Amino acid sequence: MTLPDLTPAQRTELELLARGKQDKSRTMRDLKQPETPEAAHALLLRAGLWTDARTPYADRLGAALNPVTLDVPPFTPEQRLDLTHLDVYAIDDEGNRDPDDAVGIEALPGGLTRLWVHVADVAALAPADSPLDLEARARGATLYLPDRTIGMLPDALVEQAGLGLHDTSPALSISLDLDEDGNADAVDVQLTTVRVQRLTYTQAQERLDAGQEPFVTLARLAAASRELRVQEGALSIDLPEVRVKADEAGATVTPLPKPEMRVVVQECMTLAGWGAAIYADDHAIALPFATQDPPHREVRGDTLPAQWARRRTLARTRFQPAPGPHAGMGLDLYTQATSPMRRYLDLVVHQQLRAHLAGQDGLSGKEVAARVAQAQMNADATRQAERLSRRHHTLRFIAAQPERAWEAVVVERRGPQATLLIPDLAFDLPLSTPAAPGTALRVRLGDVNLPNLTLRARVVTD
């Protein structure tokens, strides 16, 4: 039997196995092939039944690939603080389609500055135990693949609630009154109406470089906040990041620039999470608080090997219904609160805060813990599917350039085996070399095996 002679039934059985939908394959036995999803994937590629653009990982891991099509209710009228007179900016990567957070400032007496972090009021449309909430809980997070995005919530909800997509937007807003040194004098959470202008990081950086407000003040507050967190043990991990995009024609891997405004916005989101956690703790609101144990050893330096080693010292973030310290953030309590369109536990935070603001009983700590367990299990599958799909399409990008020599750095050694990091790809791979950590090498990559997600590297000296 030649591969193109597969019957429709054999092809279906092969595809099911490659997608991880069955454990044993009669077809694979008939073709004298190993009975694994990877072997089935390889056979489908050789038969020309799948192209190299096909990725089976989300299927194998049980991550949902169908879009959410549930009905989305309209916003209902309710009491909101009108902040439409303030300048507010949603700053994202170019092409971002789900703007769910925005920042702004307000001058206060006494030298204080009120930092506003406005977040799309998703919980107003997806309250606890509603059909939208149950669907989001079952998915855990939005699935971002190089060739498509599968939302945790319907596109119609994003279009209705996204900040800056309409003249004004309802928001759940977190405010922190900060002094010149970044210390918080007060925090608050309110339902608001805001008018948002959307900017890319590049556009925001241009305004910062030109000395425009509020970007200068935002950068100053972010730097002061960051310094305070570093003094409390916050760790900085600065490793290369890339954007992977793909379609049937091929894949591209583009290094992600890191303008100062990206760091500024990240710090504002961190402050919002801290402020929401303080507010919840002050009002005895159960949230999925994010906690992290201290690193098991100290790593000094800013080299790539040091950054690599420092990341490996960090414990995984845990979510629990009571506050606790987050060592990596350098904060005594923290929650993730700025992405309710994309992360289910952020939506739970908003549901709990909204219930409190409405004078209603929210979820108990036990109920929050149950949601954490379910959402994390589903979100873990989503994150792993994203990681494997990015690797798959990165290998496609590499395979299309077999003669290219890549700049790499040895970031770790274990016996005769070293780990190389290729910054332009944010890609690591093993290599037998005596080179010490920190050594720069030029390597050529080949023997790409998409089903097994492997390749080989060899050092080039020319």
Coordinates of C-alpha atoms in Angstrom, one line a residue:
M1 CA 0.0 0.0 0.0
T2 CA 1.4 3.4 -1.0
L3 CA 0.6 6.3 1.2
P4 CA -1.7 8.1 -1.3
D5 CA -3.8 4.9 -1.5
L6 CA -5.2 5.4 2.0
T7 CA -8.9 4.8 2.2
P8 CA -11.2 7.4 3.6
A9 CA -11.7 5.3 6.7
Q10 CA -7.9 5.0 7.2
R11 CA -7.4 8.7 6.7
T12 CA -10.1 9.4 9.3
E13 CA -8.5 7.0 11.7
L14 CA -5.0 8.5 11.1
E15 CA -6.3 12.1 11.7
L16 CA -8.1 11.1 14.9
L17 CA -4.8 9.5 16.2
A18 CA -2.7 12.5 15.1
R19 CA -5.2 14.8 17.0
G20 CA -5.0 12.6 20.1
K21 CA -8.6 11.5 19.8
Q22 CA -8.0 7.8 20.1
D23 CA -5.4 5.6 21.8
K24 CA -5.0 2.8 19.3
S25 CA -5.0 2.8 15.5
R26 CA -5.8 -0.2 13.3
T27 CA -4.6 1.8 10.4
M28 CA -1.1 2.3 12.0
R29 CA -0.8 -1.4 12.6
D30 CA -1.8 -2.2 9.0
L31 CA 0.9 0.3 7.8
K32 CA 3.4 -1.1 10.3
Q33 CA 3.9 2.3 11.9
P34 CA 4.3 3.1 15.7
E35 CA 0.9 3.8 17.3
T36 CA 1.5 7.4 18.4
P37 CA 0.0 10.7 17.5
E38 CA 3.5 11.9 16.3
A39 CA 3.8 8.9 14.0
A40 CA 0.3 9.5 12.6
H41 CA 1.2 13.1 12.1
A42 CA 4.3 12.2 10.1
L43 CA 2.4 9.7 8.0
L44 CA -0.2 12.3 7.1
L45 CA 2.5 14.8 6.1
R46 CA 4.2 12.2 3.9
A47 CA 0.9 11.3 2.3
G48 CA 0.3 14.9 1.5
L49 CA -3.0 14.8 3.5
W50 CA -1.8 17.4 6.0
T51 CA 0.4 20.4 5.2
D52 CA 3.1 21.7 7.5
A53 CA 0.7 24.5 8.5
R54 CA -1.6 22.0 10.4
T55 CA -1.1 22.0 14.2
P56 CA -2.8 19.2 16.2
Y57 CA -1.8 20.3 19.7
A58 CA -4.9 22.1 20.8
D59 CA -7.0 19.1 19.8
R60 CA -4.6 16.7 21.7
L61 CA -4.8 18.8 24.8
G62 CA -8.5 19.3 24.7
A63 CA -8.4 23.1 24.2
A64 CA -11.6 24.4 22.6
L65 CA -11.2 25.5 18.9
N66 CA -14.8 26.5 18.3
P67 CA -15.7 30.1 18.7
V68 CA -18.1 31.1 21.4
T69 CA -21.5 32.1 19.8
L70 CA -23.6 32.7 22.9
D71 CA -25.9 35.7 23.0
V72 CA -24.4 38.8 24.7
P73 CA -26.8 41.0 26.7
P74 CA -26.6 44.8 26.4
F75 CA -25.2 46.9 29.3
T76 CA -28.0 47.9 31.6
P77 CA -28.2 51.4 33.0
E78 CA -26.7 51.8 36.5
Q79 CA -25.0 54.4 38.6
R80 CA -21.4 55.2 37.3
L81 CA -18.8 57.8 38.0
D82 CA -18.4 60.0 34.9
L83 CA -14.7 60.3 34.1
T84 CA -15.1 61.3 30.4
H85 CA -13.4 64.6 31.1
L86 CA -10.1 62.8 31.8
D87 CA -7.6 61.7 29.1
V88 CA -7.5 57.9 29.0
Y89 CA -5.3 55.7 26.8
A90 CA -5.6 52.0 25.8
I91 CA -2.0 51.1 24.8
D92 CA -1.5 47.8 23.1
D93 CA 0.5 46.0 20.4
E94 CA -0.4 46.9 16.8
G95 CA -3.3 44.8 15.6
N96 CA -4.6 44.1 19.1
R97 CA -8.3 43.3 18.8
D98 CA -9.4 43.0 22.5
P99 CA -8.6 46.2 24.3
D100 CA -9.5 45.5 27.9
D101 CA -7.4 48.0 29.9
A102 CA -6.5 51.7 29.7
V103 CA -4.6 54.1 31.9
G104 CA -4.8 57.8 32.9
I105 CA -3.9 60.2 35.7
E106 CA -5.6 62.9 37.7
A107 CA -3.7 65.6 39.7
L108 CA -4.7 65.8 43.4
P109 CA -4.0 68.3 46.1
G110 CA -0.9 67.8 48.2
G111 CA 1.3 66.6 45.5
L112 CA -0.5 63.3 45.0
T113 CA -1.3 61.8 41.6
R114 CA -4.2 59.5 41.1
L115 CA -3.4 56.7 38.8
W116 CA -6.5 55.3 37.1
V117 CA -6.5 51.9 35.5
H118 CA -9.7 51.3 33.7
V119 CA -10.7 47.8 32.8
A120 CA -13.5 46.7 30.4
D121 CA -16.6 45.9 32.6
V122 CA -17.0 42.4 31.3
A123 CA -18.6 41.1 34.5
A124 CA -21.6 43.4 33.8
L125 CA -22.3 41.2 30.8
A126 CA -21.0 37.9 32.2
P127 CA -22.1 37.6 35.8
A128 CA -21.3 34.6 37.9
D129 CA -22.9 31.4 36.8
S130 CA -24.4 33.0 33.7
P131 CA -24.0 31.0 30.4
L132 CA -21.2 33.3 29.4
D133 CA -19.5 32.7 32.7
L134 CA -19.8 28.9 32.5
E135 CA -18.4 28.9 28.9
A136 CA -15.4 31.1 29.9
R137 CA -14.8 28.9 33.0
A138 CA -14.7 25.8 30.8
R139 CA -12.1 27.4 28.5
G140 CA -10.0 29.1 31.2
A141 CA -8.4 31.7 28.9
T142 CA -8.4 32.9 25.3
L143 CA -6.4 30.7 23.0
Y144 CA -3.7 32.6 21.0
L145 CA -2.3 30.6 18.2
P146 CA 0.0 31.9 15.5
D147 CA -2.6 31.4 12.8
R148 CA -5.8 32.3 14.7
T149 CA -7.3 33.4 18.0
I150 CA -10.1 31.6 19.8
G151 CA -11.8 33.9 22.3
M152 CA -12.7 32.8 25.8
L153 CA -15.8 35.0 25.3
P154 CA -17.8 35.9 22.1
D155 CA -16.4 38.4 19.7
A156 CA -19.7 40.3 20.1
L157 CA -18.9 40.9 23.8
V158 CA -15.4 42.2 22.9
E159 CA -17.0 44.5 20.3
Q160 CA -19.5 45.8 22.9
A161 CA -17.2 46.1 25.9
G162 CA -13.7 46.8 24.4
L163 CA -12.3 50.1 25.6
G164 CA -12.0 52.7 22.9
L165 CA -14.2 50.8 20.4
H166 CA -17.1 53.3 21.1
D167 CA -17.2 57.0 22.0
T168 CA -17.6 56.1 25.6
S169 CA -17.1 52.8 27.5
P170 CA -18.4 51.4 30.8
A171 CA -15.5 50.3 33.0
L172 CA -14.5 48.9 36.3
S173 CA -11.8 51.3 37.4
I174 CA -9.1 50.9 40.0
S175 CA -7.5 54.0 41.4
L176 CA -4.3 54.5 43.5
D177 CA -3.4 57.9 45.0
L178 CA 0.4 57.9 44.7
D179 CA 3.1 60.3 46.1
E180 CA 6.3 61.3 44.4
D181 CA 8.0 58.1 45.6
G182 CA 5.3 55.8 44.4
N183 CA 3.8 55.1 47.8
A184 CA 0.0 54.5 47.8
D185 CA -2.0 56.9 50.0
A186 CA -5.4 55.3 49.1
V187 CA -6.9 52.8 46.7
D188 CA -10.5 52.5 45.5
V189 CA -12.6 50.6 43.0
Q190 CA -15.5 52.1 41.2
L191 CA -17.9 51.6 38.2
T192 CA -17.2 54.4 35.7
T193 CA -17.8 55.7 32.3
V194 CA -14.6 56.7 30.3
R195 CA -13.6 58.0 26.9
V196 CA -10.7 56.1 25.7
Q197 CA -8.1 56.8 22.9
R198 CA -6.3 53.7 21.5
L199 CA -2.6 53.9 20.9
T200 CA 0.1 51.4 19.9
Y201 CA 3.2 51.1 22.0
T202 CA 5.2 52.9 19.3
Q203 CA 2.8 55.8 19.2
A204 CA 2.8 56.1 23.0
Q205 CA 6.6 55.9 23.0
E206 CA 6.8 58.8 20.5
R207 CA 4.7 60.9 22.8
L208 CA 6.8 60.0 25.8
D209 CA 10.0 60.9 23.9
A210 CA 8.4 64.2 22.9
G211 CA 7.9 65.0 26.6
Q212 CA 4.1 64.9 26.4
E213 CA 1.7 64.3 29.3
P214 CA 0.4 62.1 30.8
F215 CA 3.1 59.8 29.4
V216 CA 5.9 61.5 31.3
T217 CA 4.1 61.3 34.6
L218 CA 3.1 57.7 34.0
A219 CA 6.7 56.8 33.3
R220 CA 7.8 58.6 36.5
L221 CA 5.2 56.9 38.6
A222 CA 6.0 53.5 37.1
A223 CA 9.8 53.9 37.7
A224 CA 9.1 54.9 41.4
S225 CA 6.8 51.9 41.9
R226 CA 9.2 49.5 40.3
E227 CA 12.0 50.8 42.5
L228 CA 9.9 50.2 45.6
R229 CA 9.1 46.7 44.5
V230 CA 12.8 45.9 43.8
Q231 CA 13.6 47.0 47.4
E232 CA 11.0 44.4 48.5
G233 CA 12.6 41.6 46.5
A234 CA 10.9 41.9 43.1
L235 CA 12.8 40.0 40.4
S236 CA 13.4 41.2 36.9
I237 CA 13.4 38.6 34.1
D238 CA 14.5 40.1 30.8
L239 CA 14.6 37.4 28.1
P240 CA 13.9 37.8 24.4
E241 CA 10.3 37.8 23.3
V242 CA 9.0 37.3 19.7
R243 CA 5.7 37.4 17.8
V244 CA 5.0 34.2 15.8
K245 CA 2.5 34.5 12.9
A246 CA 1.5 31.8 10.5
D247 CA -0.8 30.8 7.6
E248 CA -0.8 28.2 4.9
A249 CA 1.9 30.0 3.0
G250 CA 4.5 30.1 5.8
A251 CA 5.4 31.4 9.2
T252 CA 7.3 34.5 10.5
V253 CA 9.0 35.1 13.8
T254 CA 9.6 38.8 14.7
P255 CA 11.6 40.0 17.7
L256 CA 9.3 42.0 20.0
P257 CA 10.6 45.5 20.7
K258 CA 10.6 46.6 24.3
P259 CA 10.0 50.4 24.3
E260 CA 9.9 52.0 27.7
M261 CA 6.1 52.5 27.4
R262 CA 5.6 48.7 27.4
V263 CA 7.3 48.5 30.8
V264 CA 5.3 51.5 32.0
V265 CA 2.0 49.9 31.1
Q266 CA 3.0 46.6 32.6
E267 CA 3.9 48.4 35.9
C268 CA 0.5 50.2 35.8
M269 CA -1.2 46.9 35.5
T270 CA 0.8 45.5 38.3
L271 CA -0.3 48.4 40.5
A272 CA -3.9 47.8 39.5
G273 CA -3.6 44.2 40.7
W274 CA -2.0 45.3 43.9
G275 CA -4.7 48.0 44.5
A276 CA -7.5 45.5 43.8
A277 CA -6.0 43.0 46.2
I278 CA -5.7 45.7 48.9
Y279 CA -9.3 46.8 48.3
A280 CA -10.6 43.2 48.5
D281 CA -8.6 42.5 51.7
D282 CA -9.9 45.7 53.4
H283 CA -13.5 44.7 52.6
A284 CA -13.1 40.9 53.2
I285 CA -13.8 40.0 49.6
A286 CA -12.7 36.5 48.5
L287 CA -10.6 36.7 45.3
P288 CA -8.3 34.4 43.5
F289 CA -5.2 36.1 45.0
A290 CA -2.0 35.3 43.2
T291 CA 0.9 34.2 45.5
Q292 CA 4.4 32.9 44.9
D293 CA 7.1 31.5 47.2
P294 CA 10.5 33.1 47.3
P295 CA 13.1 31.8 44.9
H296 CA 15.2 28.9 46.1
R297 CA 18.5 30.7 45.4
E298 CA 19.8 34.1 44.5
V299 CA 21.1 34.8 41.0
R300 CA 23.1 37.9 40.4
G301 CA 23.8 39.7 37.1
D302 CA 22.0 40.8 34.0
T303 CA 23.5 38.5 31.3
L304 CA 21.4 36.1 29.4
P305 CA 22.6 33.1 31.4
A306 CA 21.8 35.0 34.6
Q307 CA 18.3 35.9 33.3
W308 CA 17.8 32.3 32.3
A309 CA 18.9 30.9 35.7
R310 CA 16.8 33.5 37.6
R311 CA 13.7 32.4 35.8
R312 CA 14.4 28.8 36.8
T313 CA 14.5 29.8 40.5
L314 CA 10.9 31.0 40.5
A315 CA 8.2 28.9 41.8
R316 CA 4.9 28.7 40.0
T317 CA 2.3 31.3 40.9
R318 CA -0.5 29.9 43.0
F319 CA -4.1 31.2 43.2
Q320 CA -5.9 31.0 46.5
P321 CA -9.0 32.7 48.0
A322 CA -7.0 34.4 50.8
P323 CA -4.2 37.0 50.3
G324 CA -0.5 36.1 50.6
P325 CA 2.8 37.5 49.4
H326 CA 4.0 37.3 45.8
A327 CA 7.8 37.1 45.9
G328 CA 8.5 37.6 42.3
M329 CA 6.4 40.8 42.3
G330 CA 7.8 42.0 45.6
L331 CA 4.3 42.6 46.9
D332 CA 2.6 41.6 50.1
L333 CA -0.6 40.8 48.2
Y334 CA -1.6 40.7 44.6
T335 CA -4.3 39.6 42.1
Q336 CA -4.6 39.7 38.4
A337 CA -7.4 42.1 37.5
T338 CA -6.8 43.7 34.1
S339 CA -7.7 41.0 31.5
P340 CA -11.2 39.8 32.1
M341 CA -11.8 39.3 28.4
R342 CA -8.8 36.9 28.2
R343 CA -8.3 35.2 31.6
Y344 CA -11.1 33.6 33.5
L345 CA -9.7 34.3 37.0
D346 CA -9.6 38.0 36.1
L347 CA -13.3 37.8 35.3
V348 CA -13.9 36.2 38.7
V349 CA -12.1 39.1 40.4
H350 CA -14.4 41.5 38.6
Q351 CA -17.5 39.6 39.5
Q352 CA -16.5 39.6 43.1
L353 CA -15.7 43.4 43.1
R354 CA -18.9 44.1 41.3
A355 CA -21.0 42.1 43.8
H356 CA -19.4 44.1 46.7
L357 CA -20.1 47.5 45.0
A358 CA -23.7 46.4 44.5
G359 CA -24.1 45.5 48.1
Q360 CA -24.6 41.8 47.2
D361 CA -23.0 38.6 48.6
G362 CA -20.3 37.4 46.4
L363 CA -18.8 33.9 46.2
S364 CA -17.4 32.3 49.3
G365 CA -13.7 31.5 49.6
K366 CA -14.6 27.8 49.0
E367 CA -16.5 28.7 45.8
V368 CA -13.6 30.9 44.6
A369 CA -11.2 27.9 45.2
A370 CA -13.4 25.6 43.2
R371 CA -13.3 28.1 40.3
V372 CA -9.5 28.4 40.5
A373 CA -9.1 24.6 40.3
Q374 CA -11.4 24.3 37.2
A375 CA -10.1 27.4 35.4
Q376 CA -6.5 26.6 35.9
M377 CA -6.8 23.0 34.6
N378 CA -8.4 24.3 31.4
A379 CA -6.1 27.3 31.1
D380 CA -3.1 25.1 31.5
A381 CA -4.2 23.1 28.4
T382 CA -4.6 26.4 26.5
R383 CA -1.1 27.7 27.5
Q384 CA 0.5 24.4 26.5
A385 CA -1.3 24.3 23.2
E386 CA 0.0 27.9 22.6
R387 CA 3.5 26.9 23.5
L388 CA 3.6 23.8 21.2
S389 CA 1.9 25.6 18.3
R390 CA 4.5 28.5 18.5
R391 CA 7.3 26.0 18.5
H392 CA 5.8 24.2 15.5
H393 CA 5.5 27.4 13.4
T394 CA 9.0 28.6 14.6
L395 CA 10.3 25.3 13.2
R396 CA 8.5 26.1 9.9
F397 CA 10.2 29.5 9.8
I398 CA 13.6 27.8 10.5
A399 CA 13.1 25.1 7.9
A400 CA 12.5 27.8 5.2
Q401 CA 16.0 29.1 5.8
P402 CA 18.3 26.1 5.9
E403 CA 21.4 28.0 5.0
R404 CA 21.0 30.8 7.6
A405 CA 23.5 31.0 10.4
W406 CA 21.8 32.1 13.7
E407 CA 23.4 33.9 16.5
A408 CA 23.1 31.9 19.8
V409 CA 24.2 32.2 23.4
V410 CA 25.0 29.3 25.8
V411 CA 22.7 30.0 28.7
E412 CA 23.2 26.8 30.8
R413 CA 25.4 23.7 31.1
R414 CA 24.7 20.3 32.5
G415 CA 27.7 18.0 32.0
P416 CA 28.6 17.7 28.3
Q417 CA 25.2 19.1 27.3
A418 CA 24.6 22.8 26.9
T419 CA 21.4 24.8 26.4
L420 CA 21.5 27.4 23.6
L421 CA 19.2 30.4 23.3
I422 CA 18.7 32.0 19.9
P423 CA 17.5 35.6 20.8
D424 CA 16.0 36.3 17.4
L425 CA 13.7 33.3 17.8
A426 CA 13.3 33.2 21.6
F427 CA 14.1 29.6 21.0
D428 CA 16.2 27.2 23.1
L429 CA 17.7 23.9 22.2
P430 CA 20.3 21.4 23.5
L431 CA 23.8 21.1 22.0
S432 CA 26.8 19.1 22.9
T433 CA 29.6 21.7 23.2
P434 CA 32.3 22.5 25.7
A435 CA 31.5 26.2 25.4
A436 CA 30.9 27.9 28.8
P437 CA 27.7 29.8 29.7
G438 CA 27.7 33.3 28.1
T439 CA 29.6 32.1 25.0
A440 CA 28.3 33.4 21.7
L441 CA 28.1 30.9 18.9
R442 CA 26.8 30.9 15.3
V443 CA 24.7 27.8 14.5
R444 CA 23.0 26.3 11.5
L445 CA 19.7 24.6 12.1
G446 CA 18.5 21.6 10.2
D447 CA 16.7 18.2 10.2
V448 CA 13.5 19.8 11.3
N449 CA 11.0 17.2 12.4
L450 CA 7.6 18.9 12.8
P451 CA 5.7 15.9 14.3
N452 CA 8.3 15.5 17.1
L453 CA 9.0 19.3 17.3
T454 CA 12.8 18.7 17.1
L455 CA 15.7 19.8 15.0
R456 CA 19.5 19.6 15.0
A457 CA 22.1 22.4 15.4
R458 CA 25.7 22.5 14.4
V459 CA 28.2 25.2 15.2
V460 CA 29.6 27.1 12.1
T461 CA 32.9 28.8 12.2
D462 CA 33.0 30.6 8.8

